[in-house]
Coordinates of C-alpha atoms and ligand atoms in Angstrom, one line a residue:
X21 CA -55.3 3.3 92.5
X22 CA -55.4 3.9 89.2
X23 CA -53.3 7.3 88.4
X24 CA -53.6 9.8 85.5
X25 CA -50.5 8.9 84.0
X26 CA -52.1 5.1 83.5
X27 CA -55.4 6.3 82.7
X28 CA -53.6 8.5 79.8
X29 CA -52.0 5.3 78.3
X30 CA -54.4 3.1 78.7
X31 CA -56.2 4.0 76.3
X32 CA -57.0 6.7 73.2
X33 CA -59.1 9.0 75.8
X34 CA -60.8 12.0 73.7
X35 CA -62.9 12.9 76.9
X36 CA -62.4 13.4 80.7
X37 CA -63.9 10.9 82.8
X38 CA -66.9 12.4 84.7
X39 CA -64.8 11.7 87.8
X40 CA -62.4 14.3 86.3
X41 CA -64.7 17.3 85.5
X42 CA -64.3 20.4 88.1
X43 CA -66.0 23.3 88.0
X44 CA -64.1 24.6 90.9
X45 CA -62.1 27.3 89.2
X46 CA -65.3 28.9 88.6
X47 CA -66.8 28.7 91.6
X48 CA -64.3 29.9 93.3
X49 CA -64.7 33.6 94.2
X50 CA -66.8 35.0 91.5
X51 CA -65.0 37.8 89.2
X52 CA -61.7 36.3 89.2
X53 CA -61.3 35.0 85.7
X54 CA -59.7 37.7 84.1
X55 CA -56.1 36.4 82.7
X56 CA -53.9 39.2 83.3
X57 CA -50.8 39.7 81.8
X58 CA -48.5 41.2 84.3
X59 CA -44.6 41.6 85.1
X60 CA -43.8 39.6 88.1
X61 CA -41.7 41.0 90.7
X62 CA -37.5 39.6 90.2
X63 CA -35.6 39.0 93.2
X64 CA -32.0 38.9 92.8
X65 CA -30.8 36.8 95.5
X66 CA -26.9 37.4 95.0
X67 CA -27.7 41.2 96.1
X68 CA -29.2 39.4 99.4
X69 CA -26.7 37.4 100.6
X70 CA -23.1 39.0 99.0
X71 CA -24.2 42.7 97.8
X72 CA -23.1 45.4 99.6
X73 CA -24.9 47.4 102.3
X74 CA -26.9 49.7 100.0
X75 CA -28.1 46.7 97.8
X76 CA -28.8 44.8 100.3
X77 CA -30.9 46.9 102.1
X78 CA -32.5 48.1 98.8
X79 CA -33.7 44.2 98.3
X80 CA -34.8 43.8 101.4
X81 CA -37.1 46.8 100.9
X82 CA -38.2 45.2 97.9
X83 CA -38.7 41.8 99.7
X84 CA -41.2 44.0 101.7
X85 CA -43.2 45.3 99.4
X86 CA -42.7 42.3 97.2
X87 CA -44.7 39.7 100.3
X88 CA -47.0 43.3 101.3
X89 CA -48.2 43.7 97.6
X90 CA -48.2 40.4 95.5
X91 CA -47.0 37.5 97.7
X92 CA -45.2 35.6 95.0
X93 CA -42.0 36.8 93.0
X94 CA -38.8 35.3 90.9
X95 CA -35.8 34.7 92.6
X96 CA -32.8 34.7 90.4
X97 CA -28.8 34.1 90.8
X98 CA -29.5 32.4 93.6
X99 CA -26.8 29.8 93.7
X100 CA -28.2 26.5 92.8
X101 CA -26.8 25.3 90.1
X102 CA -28.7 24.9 86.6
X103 CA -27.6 21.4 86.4
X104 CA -29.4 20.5 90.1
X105 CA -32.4 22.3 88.8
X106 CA -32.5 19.8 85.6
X107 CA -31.8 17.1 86.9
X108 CA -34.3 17.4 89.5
X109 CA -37.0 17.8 86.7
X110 CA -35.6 14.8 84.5
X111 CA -35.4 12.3 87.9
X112 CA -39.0 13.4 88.6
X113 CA -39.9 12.6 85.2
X114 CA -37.9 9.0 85.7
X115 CA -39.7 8.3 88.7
X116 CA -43.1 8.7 87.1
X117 CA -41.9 6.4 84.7
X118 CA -41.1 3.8 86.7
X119 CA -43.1 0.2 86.3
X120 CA -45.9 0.8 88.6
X121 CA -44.4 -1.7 91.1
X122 CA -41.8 0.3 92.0
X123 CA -43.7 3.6 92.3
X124 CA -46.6 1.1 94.6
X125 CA -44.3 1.0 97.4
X126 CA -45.6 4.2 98.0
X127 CA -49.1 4.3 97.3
X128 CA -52.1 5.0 99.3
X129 CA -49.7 6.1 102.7
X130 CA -51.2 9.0 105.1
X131 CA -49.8 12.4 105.6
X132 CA -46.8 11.6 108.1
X133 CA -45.2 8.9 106.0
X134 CA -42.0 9.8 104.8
X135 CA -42.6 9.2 100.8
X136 CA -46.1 9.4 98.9
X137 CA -47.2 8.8 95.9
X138 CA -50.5 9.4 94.8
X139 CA -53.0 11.1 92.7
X140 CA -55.1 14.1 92.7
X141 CA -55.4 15.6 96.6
X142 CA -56.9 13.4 98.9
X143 CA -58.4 10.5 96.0
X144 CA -60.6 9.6 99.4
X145 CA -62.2 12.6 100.0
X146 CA -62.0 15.0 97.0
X147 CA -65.5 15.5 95.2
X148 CA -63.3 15.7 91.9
X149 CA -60.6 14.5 90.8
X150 CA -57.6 16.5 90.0
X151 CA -55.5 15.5 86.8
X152 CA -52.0 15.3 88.7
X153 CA -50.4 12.4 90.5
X154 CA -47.9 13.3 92.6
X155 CA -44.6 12.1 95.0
X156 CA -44.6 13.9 98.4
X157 CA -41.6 13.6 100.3
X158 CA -40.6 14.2 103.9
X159 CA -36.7 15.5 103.1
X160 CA -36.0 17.5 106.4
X161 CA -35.2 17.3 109.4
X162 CA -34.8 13.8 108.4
X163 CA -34.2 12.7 104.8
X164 CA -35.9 10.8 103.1
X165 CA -36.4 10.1 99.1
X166 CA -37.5 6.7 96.7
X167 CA -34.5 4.3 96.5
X168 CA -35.3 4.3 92.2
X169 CA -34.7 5.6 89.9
X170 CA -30.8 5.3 90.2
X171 CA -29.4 8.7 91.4
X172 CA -32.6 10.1 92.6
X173 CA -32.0 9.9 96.2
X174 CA -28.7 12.1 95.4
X175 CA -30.3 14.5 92.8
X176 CA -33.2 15.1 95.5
X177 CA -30.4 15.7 98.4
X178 CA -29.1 18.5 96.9
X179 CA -31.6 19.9 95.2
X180 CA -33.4 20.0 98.7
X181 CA -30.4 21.6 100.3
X182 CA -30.0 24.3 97.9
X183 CA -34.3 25.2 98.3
X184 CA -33.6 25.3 101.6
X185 CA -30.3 27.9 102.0
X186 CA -32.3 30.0 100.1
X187 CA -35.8 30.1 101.6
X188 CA -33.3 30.4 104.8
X189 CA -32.2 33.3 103.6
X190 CA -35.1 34.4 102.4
X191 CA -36.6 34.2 105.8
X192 CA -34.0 36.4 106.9
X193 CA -34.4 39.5 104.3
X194 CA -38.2 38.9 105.0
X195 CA -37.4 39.1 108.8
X196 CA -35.5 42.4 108.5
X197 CA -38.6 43.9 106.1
X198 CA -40.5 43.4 108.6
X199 CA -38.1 45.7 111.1
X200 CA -37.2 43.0 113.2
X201 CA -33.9 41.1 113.9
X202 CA -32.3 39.0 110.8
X203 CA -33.1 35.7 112.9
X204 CA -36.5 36.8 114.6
X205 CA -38.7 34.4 112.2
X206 CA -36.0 31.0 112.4
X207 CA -35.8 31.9 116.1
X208 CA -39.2 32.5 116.9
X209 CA -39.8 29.2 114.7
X210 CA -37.6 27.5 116.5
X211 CA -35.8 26.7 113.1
X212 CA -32.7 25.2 113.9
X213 CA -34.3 22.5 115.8
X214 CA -35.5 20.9 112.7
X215 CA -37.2 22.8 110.0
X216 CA -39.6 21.1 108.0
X217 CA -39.4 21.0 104.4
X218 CA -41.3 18.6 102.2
X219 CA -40.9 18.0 98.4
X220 CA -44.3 17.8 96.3
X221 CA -43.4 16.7 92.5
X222 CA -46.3 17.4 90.8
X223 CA -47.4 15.4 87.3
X224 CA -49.6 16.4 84.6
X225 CA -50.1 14.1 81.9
X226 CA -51.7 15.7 78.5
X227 CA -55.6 16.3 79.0
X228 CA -57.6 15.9 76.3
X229 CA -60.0 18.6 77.6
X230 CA -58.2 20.7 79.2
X231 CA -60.7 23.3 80.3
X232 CA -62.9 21.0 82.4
X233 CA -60.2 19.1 84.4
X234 CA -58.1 21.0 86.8
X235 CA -54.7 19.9 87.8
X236 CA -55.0 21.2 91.5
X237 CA -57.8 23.8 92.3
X238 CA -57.4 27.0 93.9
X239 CA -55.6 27.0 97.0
X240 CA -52.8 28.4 99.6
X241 CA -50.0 26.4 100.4
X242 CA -49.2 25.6 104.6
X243 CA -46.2 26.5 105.9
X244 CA -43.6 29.9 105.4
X245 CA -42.3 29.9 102.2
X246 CA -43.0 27.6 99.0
X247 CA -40.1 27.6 96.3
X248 CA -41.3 26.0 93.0
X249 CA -39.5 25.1 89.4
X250 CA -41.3 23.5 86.8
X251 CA -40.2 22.1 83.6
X252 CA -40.4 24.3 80.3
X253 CA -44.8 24.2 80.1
X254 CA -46.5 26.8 82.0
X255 CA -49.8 26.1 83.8
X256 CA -49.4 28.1 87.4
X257 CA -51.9 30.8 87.9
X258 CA -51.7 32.7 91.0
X259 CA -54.3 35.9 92.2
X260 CA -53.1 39.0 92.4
X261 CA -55.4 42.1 92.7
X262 CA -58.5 39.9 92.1
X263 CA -57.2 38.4 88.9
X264 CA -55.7 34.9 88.0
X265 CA -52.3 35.8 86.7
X266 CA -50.4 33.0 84.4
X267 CA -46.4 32.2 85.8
X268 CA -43.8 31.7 83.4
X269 CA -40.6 31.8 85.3
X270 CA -37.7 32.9 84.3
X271 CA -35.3 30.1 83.2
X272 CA -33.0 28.9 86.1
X273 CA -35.4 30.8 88.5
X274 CA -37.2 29.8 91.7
X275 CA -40.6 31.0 91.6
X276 CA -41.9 32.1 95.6
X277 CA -44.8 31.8 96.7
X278 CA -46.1 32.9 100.9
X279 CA -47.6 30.7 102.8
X280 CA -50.4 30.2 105.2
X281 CA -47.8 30.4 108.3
X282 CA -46.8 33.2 106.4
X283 CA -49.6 34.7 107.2
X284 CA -50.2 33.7 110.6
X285 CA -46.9 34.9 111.7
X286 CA -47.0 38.1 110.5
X287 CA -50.4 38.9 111.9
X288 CA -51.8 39.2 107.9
X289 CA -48.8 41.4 107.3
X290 CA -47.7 39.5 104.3
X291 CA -50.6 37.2 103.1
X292 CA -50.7 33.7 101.7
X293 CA -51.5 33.4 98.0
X294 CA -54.2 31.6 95.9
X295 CA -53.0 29.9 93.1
X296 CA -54.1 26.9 90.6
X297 CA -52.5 24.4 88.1
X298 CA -54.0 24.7 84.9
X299 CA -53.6 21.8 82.0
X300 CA -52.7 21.3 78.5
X301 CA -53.6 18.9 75.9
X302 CA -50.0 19.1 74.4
X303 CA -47.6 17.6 76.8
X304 CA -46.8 16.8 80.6
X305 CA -45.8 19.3 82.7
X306 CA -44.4 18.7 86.1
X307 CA -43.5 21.2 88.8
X308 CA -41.7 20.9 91.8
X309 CA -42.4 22.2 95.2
X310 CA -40.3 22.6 98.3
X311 CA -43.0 24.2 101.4
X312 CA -40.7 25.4 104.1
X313 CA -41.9 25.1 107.7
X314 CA -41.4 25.3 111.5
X315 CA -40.4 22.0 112.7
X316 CA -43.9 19.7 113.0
X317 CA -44.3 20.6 116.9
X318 CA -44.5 24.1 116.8
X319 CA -47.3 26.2 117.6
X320 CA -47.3 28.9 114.6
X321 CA -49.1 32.5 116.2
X322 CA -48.6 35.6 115.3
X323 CA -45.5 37.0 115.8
X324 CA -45.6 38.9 119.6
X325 CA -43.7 41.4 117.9
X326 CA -45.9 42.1 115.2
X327 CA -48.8 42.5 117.5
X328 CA -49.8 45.6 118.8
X329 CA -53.4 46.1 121.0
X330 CA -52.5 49.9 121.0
X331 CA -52.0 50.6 117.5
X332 CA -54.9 48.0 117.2
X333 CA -52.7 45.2 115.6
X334 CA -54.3 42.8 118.1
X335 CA -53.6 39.1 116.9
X336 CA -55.6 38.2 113.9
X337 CA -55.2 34.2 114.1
X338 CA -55.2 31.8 116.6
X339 CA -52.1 29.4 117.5
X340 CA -52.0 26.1 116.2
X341 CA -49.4 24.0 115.9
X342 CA -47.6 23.0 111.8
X343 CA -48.4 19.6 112.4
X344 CA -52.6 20.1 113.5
X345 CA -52.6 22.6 110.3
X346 CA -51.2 20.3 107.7
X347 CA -53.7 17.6 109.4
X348 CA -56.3 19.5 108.8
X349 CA -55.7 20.9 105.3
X350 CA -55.1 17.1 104.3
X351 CA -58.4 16.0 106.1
X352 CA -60.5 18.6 103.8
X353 CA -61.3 20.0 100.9
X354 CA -58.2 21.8 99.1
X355 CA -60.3 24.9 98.6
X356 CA -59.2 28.9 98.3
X357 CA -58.0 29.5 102.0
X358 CA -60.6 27.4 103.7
X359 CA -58.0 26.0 106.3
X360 CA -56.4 29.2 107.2
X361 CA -60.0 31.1 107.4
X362 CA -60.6 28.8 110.2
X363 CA -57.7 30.5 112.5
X364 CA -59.0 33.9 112.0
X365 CA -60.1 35.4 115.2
Ligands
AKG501 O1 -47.8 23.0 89.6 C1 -47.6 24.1 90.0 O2 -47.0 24.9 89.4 C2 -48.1 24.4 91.4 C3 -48.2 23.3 92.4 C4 -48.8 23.7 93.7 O3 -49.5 24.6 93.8 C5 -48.6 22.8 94.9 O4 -47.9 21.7 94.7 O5 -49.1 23.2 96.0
FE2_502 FE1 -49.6 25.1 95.9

């Protein structure tokens, strides 16, 4: 398998390979190409967890209409340190510079493995290429992470940890938006039975054309909750109100994004989000990803409490369970909200 970051120094490359060039962006969903500048919603997630009543229920009203309206936001102050943050990003960047020996270990695995690396989506199936490689990790309930470089496994421990307190919490002030119980979603869920949480690192070496390669088409991601950081170059696009909107976060911020399950489990309440990864001809970027999820067994539906045949709320999606969803999002196409259309009743 020959990843991006080889093919970039291999060789002088002043053009994409033909494998490369994807004209998905513009097929996708005609209209949407409008670059909008726009303020993205801040959550302040010390207010959440230690401000007093009134704040607290003032950010949970904005969590509300924050997942109601845009389905992404910044989360601020939320208590994972700024060293944890960079160091993740620079023992990303040391695995992707490992000799390719080391990083081989972990090539070409399937979905379930605990570590991955790879390149582009599905290199098997996609029609094009996408100008990423990446390292997918299985982190919870059972850890897992690359034994090189030195520290890594450490750097990943906590960083995971610390994503996952606060899309815990999250899930809570989301829960009460929503007017039900604080624990409703986990326990519905079945949470604390073994959330899932996997780490995607994603790499995106310089492109020398950067407007006909895509580093990962338009899509929504699978599970609750997706908490993201990147290193200092921007490249994130997400859709809101029919227009691609560029992301650069806040330093020290998490960047949140609603999932699929999101979705499902609110009865289309709070909707999943499209969004793309865009690349530059200057420098890598790399972002990293942590999707939060029900433990692999359970069957996500809407929420029995957010359904309602009288006020005709009758369930909009059909059950299936995390593990049958991330299956079938791997087994096709990453494209827009193809898997998720599939539930819709
Ligand atoms: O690179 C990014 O900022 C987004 C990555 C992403 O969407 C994903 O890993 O699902
Ligand atoms: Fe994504």
């Amino acid at each position: 398998m020959l990843c991006v970051k080889q093919l970039v120094e291999s060789g002088c490359l002043t053009t994409v390979p033909s494998k490369y060039v994807s004209r998905r962006s513009l097929e996708y969903s005609e209209g949407r190409f409008a670059d909008q500048e726009v303020v993205i919603p801040i959550i302040d997630f010390s207010l959440l967890t230690c401000g007093n009543a009134e704040q607290r229920s003032k950010v949970i009203e904005d969590l509300g209409n924050t997942c109601r309206e845009w389905g992404f936001f910044m989360v601020i102050n939320h208590g994972v340190p700024q060293k944890v943050m960079d160091d993740m990003i620079r023992g990303s960047q040391g695995f992707f510079d490992l000799i390719d020996e080391e990083k081989h270990e972990y090539a070409g695995r399937a979905l379930f493995e605990p570590i991955r690396w790879g390149t582009s989506f599905n290199a098997t199936a996609d029609k094009a290429f996408f100008w990423r490689d990446f390292l997918k990790v299985h982190v919870h309930p059972h850890f897992n992470a690359p034994k090189s470089p030195t520290g890594f496994s450490e750097i990943i421990e906590e960083y995971c940890k610390g994503a996952r307190e606060v899309a815990d919490q999250l899930l809570r002030g989301i829960s009460k938006s929503l007017g039900l119980e604080e624990t409703y979603i986990e326990n519905i869920m079945d949470m604390k039975s073994g959330a899932h949480q996997l780490l995607v690192i994603n790499m995106y070496p310089p492109c020398p054309q950067p407007d006909v390669a895509m580093g990962l088409p338009p899509h929504s991601d699978h599970g609750l909750l997706t908490l993201l950081t990147q290193n200092e170059l921007s490249g994130l696009q997400v859709i809101h109100n029919g227009n691609w909107v560029s992301v650069n976060p806040l330093p020290n911020s998490f960047f949140v994004i609603t999932g699929d399950h999101m979705e499902i489990l609110t009865n289309g309440k709070y909707k999943s989000v499209v969004h793309r990864a865009l690349v530059n001809d200057k420098a890598t970027r790399i972002s990293v990803g942590t999707a939060h999820g029900p433990p692999l067994e359970t069957v996500v539906r809407p929420a029995p409490k957010l359904v309602d045949y009288k006020a005709q709320q009758p369930p909009a999606y059909r059950g299936i369970k995390y593990k049958e969803f991330l299956e079938l999002q791997q087994c096709n196409q990453l494209n827009g909200k193809s898997c998720l259309n599939r539930l819709r009743i």
